[in-house]
CSV table of C-alpha atoms in Angstrom, one decimal:
chain,number,residue,atom,x,y,z
A,1,MET,CA,-26.9,108.3,80.2
A,2,LEU,CA,-27.1,112.0,81.3
A,3,LEU,CA,-29.8,114.3,80.1
A,4,PHE,CA,-28.9,117.9,79.6
A,5,LEU,CA,-31.6,120.5,79.7
A,6,PRO,CA,-31.4,122.9,76.7
A,7,LEU,CA,-31.1,126.0,78.9
A,8,SER,CA,-28.5,128.7,78.6
A,9,CYS,CA,-26.8,130.0,81.7
A,10,ARG,CA,-29.0,133.1,81.6
A,11,GLN,CA,-32.2,131.1,81.3
A,12,MET,CA,-31.2,129.1,84.3
A,13,VAL,CA,-30.5,132.2,86.3
A,14,ASP,CA,-33.9,133.6,85.3
A,15,ALA,CA,-35.6,130.4,86.3
A,16,VAL,CA,-34.3,130.4,89.8
A,17,ASN,CA,-34.2,134.1,90.3
A,18,MET,CA,-37.4,134.9,92.2
A,19,LYS,CA,-37.0,138.7,92.3
A,20,GLN,CA,-39.6,140.8,93.9
A,21,ILE,CA,-40.1,144.1,95.8
A,22,SER,CA,-41.4,144.1,99.4
A,23,PRO,CA,-44.9,145.6,100.0
A,24,GLU,CA,-43.2,148.4,102.0
A,25,VAL,CA,-41.1,149.4,99.0
A,26,VAL,CA,-44.1,149.2,96.6
A,27,ASN,CA,-46.2,151.4,98.9
A,28,GLY,CA,-43.3,153.9,99.2
A,29,GLY,CA,-43.0,153.9,95.4
A,30,THR,CA,-46.6,155.0,95.0
A,31,ARG,CA,-46.4,157.9,97.4
A,32,PRO,CA,-46.3,161.3,95.7
A,33,GLY,CA,-43.0,163.2,96.4
A,34,ASN,CA,-40.9,160.1,97.2
A,35,TRP,CA,-37.5,159.8,95.6
A,36,TYR,CA,-38.4,156.7,93.6
A,37,THR,CA,-41.5,155.2,92.0
A,38,TYR,CA,-42.5,151.6,91.5
A,39,LEU,CA,-43.0,150.6,87.8
A,40,PRO,CA,-45.1,147.4,87.7
A,41,GLU,CA,-46.0,148.1,84.0
A,42,TYR,CA,-42.3,148.1,83.1
A,43,ALA,CA,-41.1,144.9,84.7
A,44,PRO,CA,-43.7,143.2,87.0
A,45,ARG,CA,-42.6,142.6,90.6
A,46,PHE,CA,-39.2,144.4,90.6
A,47,CYS,CA,-38.7,147.6,88.6
A,48,LEU,CA,-38.1,151.1,90.1
A,49,ARG,CA,-37.2,154.5,88.8
A,50,THR,CA,-35.8,157.6,90.5
A,51,THR,CA,-38.1,160.6,90.5
A,52,HIS,CA,-35.6,163.1,91.7
A,53,SER,CA,-31.9,163.7,91.1
A,54,LEU,CA,-29.8,162.1,93.9
A,55,SER,CA,-26.3,162.1,95.2
A,56,TRP,CA,-24.3,159.7,97.3
A,57,HIS,CA,-21.0,160.7,99.0
A,58,ASP,CA,-18.6,158.0,100.2
A,59,ALA,CA,-15.1,159.1,101.2
A,60,GLU,CA,-13.7,155.7,100.3
A,61,MET,CA,-15.1,155.8,96.7
A,62,LYS,CA,-12.5,156.5,94.0
A,63,LEU,CA,-14.6,157.0,90.9
A,64,GLY,CA,-12.6,159.6,89.1
A,65,TYR,CA,-14.3,162.3,87.0
A,66,TRP,CA,-16.8,161.4,84.2
A,67,ARG,CA,-20.4,161.6,83.0
A,68,LEU,CA,-22.6,159.0,81.4
A,69,LEU,CA,-24.9,160.2,78.6
A,70,HIS,CA,-28.1,158.3,77.6
A,71,PRO,CA,-27.3,156.3,74.4
A,72,LEU,CA,-30.2,157.8,72.4
A,73,ALA,CA,-30.4,161.4,71.3
A,74,PRO,CA,-30.7,164.0,72.8
A,75,HIS,CA,-28.1,162.2,75.0
A,76,ARG,CA,-29.3,163.5,78.4
A,77,ILE,CA,-26.9,163.1,81.4
A,78,VAL,CA,-27.7,159.9,83.3
A,79,MET,CA,-25.1,160.2,86.1
A,80,GLU,CA,-21.9,162.0,87.0
A,81,ALA,CA,-18.9,160.9,89.1
A,82,ARG,CA,-16.8,163.5,90.9
A,83,GLY,CA,-14.2,161.7,92.9
A,84,ASP,CA,-15.9,160.4,96.0
A,85,THR,CA,-19.5,161.5,95.1
A,86,LEU,CA,-21.9,159.9,92.6
A,87,TYR,CA,-24.7,162.1,91.1
A,88,LEU,CA,-27.7,160.3,89.5
A,89,HIS,CA,-30.1,162.3,87.4
A,90,ARG,CA,-33.8,161.8,87.7
A,91,GLY,CA,-35.2,158.9,85.7
A,92,PHE,CA,-32.6,156.2,86.4
A,93,VAL,CA,-34.3,152.7,86.3
A,94,TRP,CA,-33.0,149.8,88.4
A,95,ASP,CA,-34.3,146.5,89.6
A,96,GLY,CA,-33.5,146.2,93.3
A,97,VAL,CA,-31.3,143.3,94.6
A,98,SER,CA,-30.3,140.6,92.2
A,99,PHE,CA,-31.9,137.7,94.2
A,100,GLY,CA,-34.9,137.5,96.6
A,101,ARG,CA,-36.9,140.4,97.8
A,102,THR,CA,-35.8,144.0,97.9
A,103,GLU,CA,-36.5,145.5,101.3
A,104,ALA,CA,-36.5,149.3,102.1
A,105,SER,CA,-33.0,149.2,103.6
A,106,GLU,CA,-31.6,147.7,100.3
A,107,LEU,CA,-33.0,150.4,98.0
A,108,VAL,CA,-30.0,152.7,98.1
A,109,PRO,CA,-27.3,150.0,98.0
A,110,SER,CA,-29.0,148.2,95.0
A,111,LEU,CA,-29.4,151.6,93.2
A,112,LEU,CA,-25.8,152.5,93.6
A,113,HIS,CA,-24.6,149.0,92.6
A,114,ASP,CA,-26.8,148.9,89.5
A,115,ALA,CA,-25.7,152.4,88.6
A,116,LEU,CA,-22.0,151.6,88.8
A,117,TYR,CA,-22.4,148.4,86.9
A,118,TYR,CA,-24.3,150.4,84.2
A,119,ALA,CA,-21.3,152.8,84.1
A,120,ARG,CA,-19.0,149.8,83.5
A,121,GLN,CA,-20.9,149.1,80.3
A,122,ALA,CA,-19.4,152.4,79.0
A,123,ASP,CA,-16.0,151.5,80.2
A,124,ALA,CA,-16.1,154.0,83.1
A,125,PRO,CA,-13.1,153.7,85.3
A,126,VAL,CA,-15.0,151.6,87.9
A,127,SER,CA,-13.9,148.1,88.7
A,128,ARG,CA,-16.3,145.4,89.7
A,129,ARG,CA,-14.5,145.2,93.0
A,130,GLU,CA,-15.1,148.9,93.7
A,131,ALA,CA,-18.8,148.7,92.7
A,132,ASP,CA,-19.3,145.7,95.0
A,133,ALA,CA,-17.4,147.5,97.9
A,134,VAL,CA,-19.7,150.6,97.4
A,135,TYR,CA,-22.7,148.2,97.7
A,136,LEU,CA,-21.3,146.7,101.0
A,137,ARG,CA,-20.5,150.1,102.5
A,138,ALA,CA,-24.0,151.4,101.5
A,139,CYS,CA,-25.6,148.3,103.1
A,140,CYS,CA,-23.7,149.0,106.3
A,141,ARG,CA,-24.9,152.6,106.4
A,142,THR,CA,-28.5,151.8,105.6
A,143,GLY,CA,-28.8,148.9,108.0
A,144,CYS,CA,-29.3,146.0,105.7
A,145,SER,CA,-29.6,142.8,107.7
A,146,GLY,CA,-28.2,140.5,105.0
A,147,ARG,CA,-25.4,142.7,103.9
A,148,TYR,CA,-22.5,140.2,104.0
A,149,ALA,CA,-24.5,137.5,102.2
A,150,GLY,CA,-25.6,140.1,99.7
A,151,TYR,CA,-22.0,141.2,99.3
A,152,LEU,CA,-20.8,137.6,98.8
A,153,ALA,CA,-23.5,137.1,96.2
A,154,VAL,CA,-22.5,140.2,94.2
A,155,ARG,CA,-18.8,139.3,94.4
A,156,THR,CA,-19.5,135.7,93.2
A,157,LEU,CA,-22.3,136.3,90.7
A,158,GLY,CA,-22.1,140.0,89.8
A,159,GLY,CA,-20.2,139.4,86.6
A,160,PHE,CA,-23.1,137.5,85.1
A,161,PHE,CA,-25.4,140.5,85.6
A,162,GLY,CA,-23.0,143.3,84.6
A,163,LYS,CA,-24.3,143.8,81.1
A,164,PRO,CA,-28.1,143.2,80.8
A,165,GLU,CA,-29.1,141.6,77.6
A,166,GLY,CA,-30.5,144.0,75.1
A,167,ALA,CA,-29.5,147.1,77.1
A,168,LEU,CA,-27.8,149.8,75.1
A,169,ALA,CA,-24.5,150.9,76.6
A,170,PRO,CA,-24.4,154.6,77.7
A,171,ILE,CA,-21.9,157.1,76.3
A,172,LEU,CA,-18.9,157.9,78.5
A,173,GLN,CA,-17.7,161.5,78.6
A,174,SER,CA,-14.5,162.2,80.5
A,175,THR,CA,-14.4,165.3,82.7
A,176,SER,CA,-12.0,166.7,85.3
A,177,GLU,CA,-12.1,168.3,88.7
A,178,ASP,CA,-12.2,171.6,86.9
A,179,THR,CA,-15.2,170.7,84.7
A,180,PRO,CA,-18.3,172.4,86.1
A,181,MET,CA,-20.8,170.0,87.5
A,182,ALA,CA,-23.9,169.3,85.4
A,183,SER,CA,-27.1,170.9,86.6
A,184,PRO,CA,-30.0,168.7,87.6
A,185,PRO,CA,-32.8,168.4,85.1
A,186,ALA,CA,-35.2,171.3,84.6
A,187,GLY,CA,-37.6,171.8,87.5
A,188,GLU,CA,-35.2,170.6,90.2
A,189,ASN,CA,-33.3,172.9,92.5
A,190,GLY,CA,-30.6,170.4,93.4
A,191,PHE,CA,-29.6,166.8,94.2
A,192,ILE,CA,-31.2,165.0,97.1
A,193,LEU,CA,-28.5,163.5,99.4
A,194,LEU,CA,-29.2,159.8,99.9
A,195,GLN,CA,-27.2,159.4,103.1
A,196,PRO,CA,-29.3,158.0,106.1
């Protein structure tokens, strides 16, 4: 007779998912003025937040034109897509790579991937395939050593992590090429370009 463990799929993933952030990334996240901060109090071992507004340009990205607003009032802008450039406003929280330890070279790819998956929760016109391809191209540009294994993992398992349990979906606002770009939050002069 077979015994079945009373674990849901999500519980099994959590049980084997030994996520953590490398000491180099943790130290970088505690330096004043860095573009991200480490948040051990938010989710021990693997939570990060942007401290500046950031942009990523990729000529192969086809994101369209839209904005994501935070689901709770006053509905601040979280990110904006303008064709081949993604703008992330200060304060975006992400958790590094989905499995294993997040190294410094994986910060930007994991940030972009998590941001695009978050946008998918609001039905932004971004396919899983496009989000995963952006991850791979960012890995290539930042020098990730395990980029192809990481890409295979997100292509295979990314659908399980696309909608975090309990997370509120953002609000999608369609824009166009003629819509003026949103300004960064107060106190910032512009967006920091993430390209290496």
